[in-house]
Amino acid sequence: MAPQPGHQAVVRVPVATLWTTPEAVRPIDGPARSDLPDIATWVAGMDHDQRVGDCVLTQLLLGEPVRVTETRPDGWVRVLALGQPAAKLDVRGYPGWMRAAHLTAPADAEPSATALVVDVDHATLHDAAGGPPVLTGVVLGTRLASAGRPADGWRPVRAPGRAEPLWAPEGDLVPLPAERPEAKEMLAVAERLRDLAYVWGGLSTDGIDCSGLVHLAWRRYGVTLPRDADDQAEATTPLALGEERPGDLYFFAHPGRRIHHVGVVSAEPHGDRRRMLHACYLTRRVVEEELPPARVDTLVGAHRV
């Protein structure tokens, strides 16, 4: 049954894309909008300029909750991404359009189920331990519920829209931490994404943008940050420049403009020399570098989560 306005639903595919409008979707976006999206093929098929088109808002991961606010007969629904705060747009969650085929009804939660998180770049879920693959491209930071005890190096998990458990290699999953992580742990996750392709609105290990990198790295540890850089600045604690430490955040803005970029502090500052790891719009890659003069000129602060 198609999701209805006012109802909650969850993402049933490994990565679903949230668009500004259905009409903004380009021919090149076919792999991302198909009933079973192929995000890796989508990113690989775009050129330098197509990866920064403003038609993409963000992406949602398998099991992520949304609230449906509008439906269309052509299979598109407007939703609020409840796990991606966006105070300036809607206090309930990030708004945008997605394919109804990428959603399913939420299942009743099992109170005793262990909360797990994917801790590899891409995991595959199988129909049985060692059986054929069912869902490929399940990305880092995806949360899943345990469906029982591991067996022979495999672990059963619940997958949205499927009555029977699916199975993942046990080493691909870790328990969701019960305690707040240290910033250096978040930095270690972000460092694993070095050289990943920059994609405007991307939030996966196939392509990501600057605020997506920060959001996803903290999500791996169960911490929910806003989706956009300016909202992330509002949700974190400012520091005096010079007090920042690896894992803190640098924010950037042009004079009189709102914050447009965020990076992760990757080393102790040395005088006026600073380093960060960030998804760089200019190089179209996640890079670790000393702040060049253009970044220094727009640095407006360091913050701590």
CSV table of N, CA and C in Angstrom, one decimal, residues 119-237:
chain,number,residue,atom,x,y,z
A,119,ASP,N,29.4,-0.9,9.9
A,119,ASP,CA,30.7,-0.3,10.2
A,119,ASP,C,31.7,-0.6,9.0
A,120,VAL,N,31.2,-0.8,7.9
A,120,VAL,CA,32.0,-1.0,6.7
A,120,VAL,C,31.4,0.0,5.6
A,121,ASP,N,32.2,0.3,4.6
A,121,ASP,CA,31.7,1.2,3.6
A,121,ASP,C,30.4,0.7,2.9
A,122,HIS,N,30.4,-0.6,2.6
A,122,HIS,CA,29.2,-1.2,2.0
A,122,HIS,C,29.0,-2.6,2.5
A,123,ALA,N,27.8,-2.9,2.9
A,123,ALA,CA,27.5,-4.2,3.4
A,123,ALA,C,26.4,-4.8,2.5
A,124,THR,N,26.4,-6.1,2.4
A,124,THR,CA,25.3,-6.8,1.6
A,124,THR,C,24.5,-7.7,2.6
A,125,LEU,N,23.2,-7.6,2.4
A,125,LEU,CA,22.3,-8.4,3.2
A,125,LEU,C,21.8,-9.6,2.3
A,126,HIS,N,21.9,-10.8,2.9
A,126,HIS,CA,21.6,-12.1,2.2
A,126,HIS,C,20.3,-12.7,2.7
A,127,ASP,N,19.8,-13.6,1.9
A,127,ASP,CA,18.5,-14.3,2.3
A,127,ASP,C,18.7,-15.4,3.4
A,128,ALA,N,20.0,-15.8,3.6
A,128,ALA,CA,20.3,-16.8,4.6
A,128,ALA,C,21.8,-16.6,4.8
A,129,ALA,N,22.3,-17.3,5.9
A,129,ALA,CA,23.7,-17.2,6.2
A,129,ALA,C,24.5,-17.9,5.0
A,130,GLY,N,25.3,-17.0,4.3
A,130,GLY,CA,26.0,-17.5,3.1
A,130,GLY,C,25.1,-17.7,1.9
A,131,GLY,N,23.9,-17.2,2.0
A,131,GLY,CA,23.0,-17.4,0.8
A,131,GLY,C,23.1,-16.3,-0.2
A,132,PRO,N,22.2,-16.3,-1.2
A,132,PRO,CA,22.3,-15.2,-2.3
A,132,PRO,C,22.0,-13.8,-1.7
A,133,PRO,N,22.7,-12.8,-2.3
A,133,PRO,CA,22.4,-11.4,-1.9
A,133,PRO,C,21.0,-11.0,-2.2
A,134,VAL,N,20.5,-10.1,-1.3
A,134,VAL,CA,19.2,-9.6,-1.5
A,134,VAL,C,19.3,-8.0,-1.6
A,135,LEU,N,20.0,-7.4,-0.7
A,135,LEU,CA,20.2,-6.0,-0.7
A,135,LEU,C,21.7,-5.7,-0.7
A,136,THR,N,22.2,-5.0,-1.7
A,136,THR,CA,23.6,-4.6,-1.8
A,136,THR,C,23.7,-3.1,-1.6
A,137,GLY,N,24.9,-2.7,-1.2
A,137,GLY,CA,25.1,-1.3,-1.1
A,137,GLY,C,24.6,-0.7,0.1
A,138,VAL,N,24.4,-1.4,1.2
A,138,VAL,CA,23.9,-0.9,2.5
A,138,VAL,C,25.1,-0.2,3.1
A,139,VAL,N,25.0,1.1,3.4
A,139,VAL,CA,26.2,1.9,3.6
A,139,VAL,C,26.5,2.1,5.1
A,140,LEU,N,27.7,2.5,5.4
A,140,LEU,CA,28.2,2.9,6.7
A,140,LEU,C,27.2,3.8,7.4
A,141,GLY,N,27.0,3.5,8.7
A,141,GLY,CA,26.1,4.3,9.5
A,141,GLY,C,24.6,3.9,9.4
A,142,THR,N,24.3,2.9,8.6
A,142,THR,CA,22.9,2.4,8.6
A,142,THR,C,22.6,1.6,9.8
A,143,ARG,N,21.5,1.9,10.4
A,143,ARG,CA,21.1,1.2,11.7
A,143,ARG,C,20.2,0.0,11.4
A,144,LEU,N,20.4,-1.1,12.0
A,144,LEU,CA,19.6,-2.3,11.8
A,144,LEU,C,19.3,-2.9,13.2
A,145,ALA,N,18.3,-3.7,13.3
A,145,ALA,CA,17.9,-4.4,14.5
A,145,ALA,C,18.3,-5.8,14.4
A,146,SER,N,18.9,-6.3,15.4
A,146,SER,CA,19.3,-7.8,15.4
A,146,SER,C,18.0,-8.6,15.4
A,147,ALA,N,18.1,-9.7,14.7
A,147,ALA,CA,16.9,-10.6,14.7
A,147,ALA,C,17.3,-12.0,15.3
A,148,GLY,N,18.3,-12.0,16.1
A,148,GLY,CA,18.7,-13.3,16.7
A,148,GLY,C,20.2,-13.4,16.9
A,149,ARG,N,20.6,-14.5,17.3
A,149,ARG,CA,22.1,-14.8,17.5
A,149,ARG,C,22.8,-15.0,16.3
A,150,PRO,N,24.1,-14.6,16.2
A,150,PRO,CA,25.0,-15.0,15.1
A,150,PRO,C,25.1,-16.5,14.9
A,151,ALA,N,25.4,-16.9,13.7
A,151,ALA,CA,25.6,-18.3,13.4
A,151,ALA,C,26.7,-18.4,12.3
A,152,ASP,N,27.7,-19.1,12.6
A,152,ASP,CA,28.8,-19.4,11.6
A,152,ASP,C,29.3,-18.1,10.9
A,153,GLY,N,29.5,-17.0,11.7
A,153,GLY,CA,30.0,-15.8,11.2
A,153,GLY,C,29.0,-14.9,10.5
A,154,TRP,N,27.8,-15.2,10.6
A,154,TRP,CA,26.7,-14.4,10.0
A,154,TRP,C,25.7,-14.0,11.1
A,155,ARG,N,25.1,-12.8,10.8
A,155,ARG,CA,24.2,-12.3,11.8
A,155,ARG,C,22.8,-11.9,11.2
A,156,PRO,N,21.7,-12.4,11.8
A,156,PRO,CA,20.4,-12.1,11.2
A,156,PRO,C,19.9,-10.7,11.7
A,157,VAL,N,19.3,-9.9,10.7
A,157,VAL,CA,18.9,-8.6,11.1
A,157,VAL,C,17.5,-8.4,10.4
A,158,ARG,N,16.8,-7.4,11.0
A,158,ARG,CA,15.5,-7.0,10.4
A,158,ARG,C,15.7,-6.0,9.3
A,159,ALA,N,15.0,-6.2,8.2
A,159,ALA,CA,15.1,-5.2,7.1
A,159,ALA,C,13.7,-4.7,6.8
A,160,PRO,N,13.5,-3.4,6.6
A,160,PRO,CA,12.2,-2.9,6.4
A,160,PRO,C,11.5,-3.5,5.1
A,161,GLY,N,10.2,-3.8,5.3
A,161,GLY,CA,9.5,-4.4,4.2
A,161,GLY,C,9.7,-5.9,4.0
A,162,ARG,N,10.4,-6.5,4.8
A,162,ARG,CA,10.6,-8.0,4.7
A,162,ARG,C,10.2,-8.7,5.9
A,163,ALA,N,9.4,-9.8,5.7
A,163,ALA,CA,8.9,-10.5,6.9
A,163,ALA,C,10.0,-11.3,7.6
A,164,GLU,N,10.9,-11.9,6.7
A,164,GLU,CA,11.9,-12.8,7.3
A,164,GLU,C,13.2,-12.0,7.4
A,165,PRO,N,14.0,-12.4,8.4
A,165,PRO,CA,15.3,-11.8,8.6
A,165,PRO,C,16.2,-11.9,7.4
A,166,LEU,N,17.1,-11.0,7.2
A,166,LEU,CA,18.2,-11.1,6.3
A,166,LEU,C,19.5,-11.2,7.1
A,167,TRP,N,20.6,-11.7,6.4
A,167,TRP,CA,21.8,-12.0,7.0
A,167,TRP,C,23.0,-11.2,6.5
A,168,ALA,N,23.8,-10.7,7.4
A,168,ALA,CA,25.0,-10.0,7.1
A,168,ALA,C,26.2,-10.6,7.7
A,169,PRO,N,27.4,-10.5,7.0
A,169,PRO,CA,28.6,-11.0,7.7
A,169,PRO,C,28.7,-10.3,9.1
A,170,GLU,N,29.0,-11.1,10.1
A,170,GLU,CA,29.0,-10.6,11.4
A,170,GLU,C,30.0,-9.4,11.6
A,171,GLY,N,31.1,-9.4,10.9
A,171,GLY,CA,32.1,-8.4,11.1
A,171,GLY,C,31.7,-7.1,10.5
A,172,ASP,N,30.6,-7.0,9.7
A,172,ASP,CA,30.2,-5.8,9.0
A,172,ASP,C,29.3,-4.9,10.0
A,173,LEU,N,28.9,-5.5,11.1
A,173,LEU,CA,28.0,-4.8,12.0
A,173,LEU,C,28.6,-4.7,13.4
A,174,VAL,N,28.3,-3.6,14.1
A,174,VAL,CA,28.7,-3.5,15.5
A,174,VAL,C,27.6,-3.0,16.3
A,175,PRO,N,27.5,-3.2,17.6
A,175,PRO,CA,26.4,-2.7,18.4
A,175,PRO,C,26.5,-1.1,18.4
A,176,LEU,N,25.4,-0.5,18.4
A,176,LEU,CA,25.3,0.9,18.5
A,176,LEU,C,25.8,1.3,19.9
A,177,PRO,N,26.8,2.2,20.0
A,177,PRO,CA,27.4,2.5,21.3
A,177,PRO,C,26.3,3.1,22.3
A,178,ALA,N,26.5,2.7,23.5
A,178,ALA,CA,25.6,3.2,24.6
A,178,ALA,C,26.1,4.5,25.1
A,179,GLU,N,27.4,4.8,24.9
A,179,GLU,CA,27.9,6.0,25.5
A,179,GLU,C,28.3,7.0,24.3
A,180,ARG,N,28.4,8.2,24.6
A,180,ARG,CA,28.8,9.2,23.6
A,180,ARG,C,30.2,9.0,23.3
A,181,PRO,N,30.5,9.1,22.0
A,181,PRO,CA,31.9,8.8,21.5
A,181,PRO,C,32.7,10.1,21.7
A,182,GLU,N,34.0,9.9,21.7
A,182,GLU,CA,34.9,11.1,21.7
A,182,GLU,C,35.0,11.6,20.3
A,183,ALA,N,35.4,12.9,20.1
A,183,ALA,CA,35.5,13.5,18.8
A,183,ALA,C,36.5,12.8,17.9
A,184,LYS,N,37.6,12.3,18.5
A,184,LYS,CA,38.6,11.6,17.7
A,184,LYS,C,38.1,10.3,17.1
A,185,GLU,N,37.1,9.7,17.7
A,185,GLU,CA,36.5,8.5,17.1
A,185,GLU,C,35.7,8.9,15.9
A,186,MET,N,35.0,10.0,15.9
A,186,MET,CA,34.2,10.5,14.8
A,186,MET,C,35.2,10.8,13.7
A,187,LEU,N,36.3,11.5,14.0
A,187,LEU,CA,37.3,11.8,13.0
A,187,LEU,C,37.9,10.5,12.3
A,188,ALA,N,38.1,9.5,13.1
A,188,ALA,CA,38.5,8.2,12.5
A,188,ALA,C,37.6,7.7,11.4
A,189,VAL,N,36.3,7.8,11.7
A,189,VAL,CA,35.3,7.4,10.7
A,189,VAL,C,35.4,8.3,9.5
A,190,ALA,N,35.4,9.6,9.7
A,190,ALA,CA,35.5,10.5,8.5
A,190,ALA,C,36.7,10.3,7.7
A,191,GLU,N,37.8,9.9,8.3
A,191,GLU,CA,39.1,9.7,7.6
A,191,GLU,C,39.0,8.4,6.7
A,192,ARG,N,38.1,7.5,7.0
A,192,ARG,CA,37.9,6.4,6.1
A,192,ARG,C,37.2,6.8,4.8
A,193,LEU,N,36.6,8.0,4.8
A,193,LEU,CA,36.0,8.4,3.6
A,193,LEU,C,36.8,9.3,2.7
A,194,ARG,N,38.1,9.4,3.1
A,194,ARG,CA,39.0,10.2,2.3
A,194,ARG,C,39.0,9.7,0.8
A,195,ASP,N,39.0,10.7,-0.1
A,195,ASP,CA,39.0,10.5,-1.6
A,195,ASP,C,37.6,10.1,-2.1
A,196,LEU,N,36.6,10.0,-1.2
A,196,LEU,CA,35.3,9.7,-1.7
A,196,LEU,C,34.8,10.9,-2.6
A,197,ALA,N,34.0,10.6,-3.6
A,197,ALA,CA,33.5,11.6,-4.5
A,197,ALA,C,32.6,12.6,-3.8
A,198,TYR,N,32.7,13.9,-4.2
A,198,TYR,CA,31.8,14.9,-3.7
A,198,TYR,C,30.6,14.9,-4.5
A,199,VAL,N,29.4,14.8,-3.9
A,199,VAL,CA,28.1,14.9,-4.5
A,199,VAL,C,27.2,15.8,-3.7
A,200,TRP,N,26.8,16.9,-4.3
A,200,TRP,CA,25.9,17.8,-3.6
A,200,TRP,C,24.7,17.1,-3.1
A,201,GLY,N,24.4,17.1,-1.8
A,201,GLY,CA,23.3,16.4,-1.2
A,201,GLY,C,23.6,15.0,-0.8
A,202,GLY,N,24.8,14.5,-1.2
A,202,GLY,CA,25.1,13.1,-1.0
A,202,GLY,C,25.3,12.8,0.5
A,203,LEU,N,24.9,11.6,0.9
A,203,LEU,CA,25.0,11.2,2.3
A,203,LEU,C,25.3,9.7,2.4
A,204,SER,N,26.2,9.2,1.6
A,204,SER,CA,26.5,7.8,1.5
A,204,SER,C,28.0,7.6,1.2
A,205,THR,N,28.4,6.4,1.3
A,205,THR,CA,29.8,6.1,1.0
A,205,THR,C,30.0,5.9,-0.5
A,206,ASP,N,29.1,6.3,-1.3
A,206,ASP,CA,29.3,6.4,-2.7
A,206,ASP,C,29.5,7.8,-3.2
A,207,GLY,N,29.1,8.8,-2.4
A,207,GLY,CA,29.2,10.2,-2.7
A,207,GLY,C,28.6,11.0,-1.6
A,208,ILE,N,29.3,12.2,-1.2
A,208,ILE,CA,28.9,12.9,0.0
A,208,ILE,C,29.2,14.4,-0.2
A,209,ASP,N,28.6,15.2,0.6
A,209,ASP,CA,28.9,16.6,0.6
A,209,ASP,C,29.5,17.0,2.0
A,210,CYS,N,29.8,18.3,2.2
A,210,CYS,CA,30.6,18.6,3.4
A,210,CYS,C,29.8,18.4,4.7
A,211,SER,N,28.5,18.8,4.7
A,211,SER,CA,27.7,18.6,6.0
A,211,SER,C,27.3,17.2,6.1
A,212,GLY,N,27.2,16.5,4.9
A,212,GLY,CA,26.8,15.1,4.9
A,212,GLY,C,27.9,14.2,5.6
A,213,LEU,N,29.2,14.6,5.3
A,213,LEU,CA,30.3,13.9,5.9
A,213,LEU,C,30.3,14.0,7.5
A,214,VAL,N,30.0,15.2,8.0
A,214,VAL,CA,29.9,15.4,9.4
A,214,VAL,C,28.7,14.7,10.0
A,215,HIS,N,27.6,14.8,9.3
A,215,HIS,CA,26.3,14.1,9.8
A,215,HIS,C,26.5,12.6,9.8
A,216,LEU,N,27.1,12.0,8.8
A,216,LEU,CA,27.2,10.6,8.7
A,216,LEU,C,28.2,10.0,9.7
A,217,ALA,N,29.4,10.7,9.8
A,217,ALA,CA,30.4,10.2,10.8
A,217,ALA,C,29.9,10.2,12.2
A,218,TRP,N,29.1,11.2,12.6
A,218,TRP,CA,28.5,11.2,13.9
A,218,TRP,C,27.3,10.2,14.0
A,219,ARG,N,26.6,10.0,12.9
A,219,ARG,CA,25.5,9.0,12.9
A,219,ARG,C,26.0,7.6,13.2
A,220,ARG,N,27.2,7.3,12.7
A,220,ARG,CA,27.8,6.0,13.0
A,220,ARG,C,27.9,5.7,14.5
A,221,TYR,N,27.9,6.7,15.3
A,221,TYR,CA,28.0,6.5,16.8
A,221,TYR,C,26.7,6.8,17.4
A,222,GLY,N,25.6,7.0,16.7
A,222,GLY,CA,24.3,7.2,17.2
A,222,GLY,C,24.0,8.6,17.6
A,223,VAL,N,24.8,9.6,17.2
A,223,VAL,CA,24.6,11.0,17.5
A,223,VAL,C,23.9,11.6,16.3
A,224,THR,N,22.8,12.3,16.5
A,224,THR,CA,22.1,12.9,15.4
A,224,THR,C,22.4,14.4,15.4
A,225,LEU,N,23.0,14.9,14.3
A,225,LEU,CA,23.3,16.3,14.0
A,225,LEU,C,22.4,16.8,12.9
A,226,PRO,N,22.1,18.1,12.8
A,226,PRO,CA,21.4,18.6,11.7
A,226,PRO,C,22.1,18.2,10.4
A,227,ARG,N,21.3,18.4,9.3
A,227,ARG,CA,21.8,18.0,8.0
A,227,ARG,C,22.7,19.0,7.3
A,228,ASP,N,22.4,20.3,7.5
A,228,ASP,CA,23.1,21.4,6.8
A,228,ASP,C,24.1,22.1,7.7
A,229,ALA,N,25.1,22.7,7.0
A,229,ALA,CA,26.2,23.2,7.8
A,229,ALA,C,25.8,24.4,8.7
A,230,ASP,N,24.9,25.2,8.3
A,230,ASP,CA,24.5,26.4,9.1
A,230,ASP,C,23.7,25.9,10.3
A,231,ASP,N,22.9,24.9,10.1
A,231,ASP,CA,22.2,24.3,11.3
A,231,ASP,C,23.1,23.5,12.2
A,232,GLN,N,24.2,22.9,11.6
A,232,GLN,CA,25.2,22.2,12.5
A,232,GLN,C,25.9,23.2,13.4
A,233,ALA,N,26.2,24.4,12.8
A,233,ALA,CA,26.8,25.4,13.6
A,233,ALA,C,25.9,25.9,14.8
A,234,GLU,N,24.6,26.0,14.6
A,234,GLU,CA,23.7,26.4,15.6
A,234,GLU,C,23.6,25.3,16.7
A,235,ALA,N,23.8,24.1,16.3
A,235,ALA,CA,23.6,22.9,17.3
A,235,ALA,C,24.8,22.5,18.0
A,236,THR,N,26.0,23.2,17.8
A,236,THR,CA,27.2,22.9,18.4
A,236,THR,C,27.8,24.1,19.2
A,237,THR,N,28.8,23.8,20.0
A,237,THR,CA,29.3,24.8,20.9
A,237,THR,C,30.5,25.6,20.4
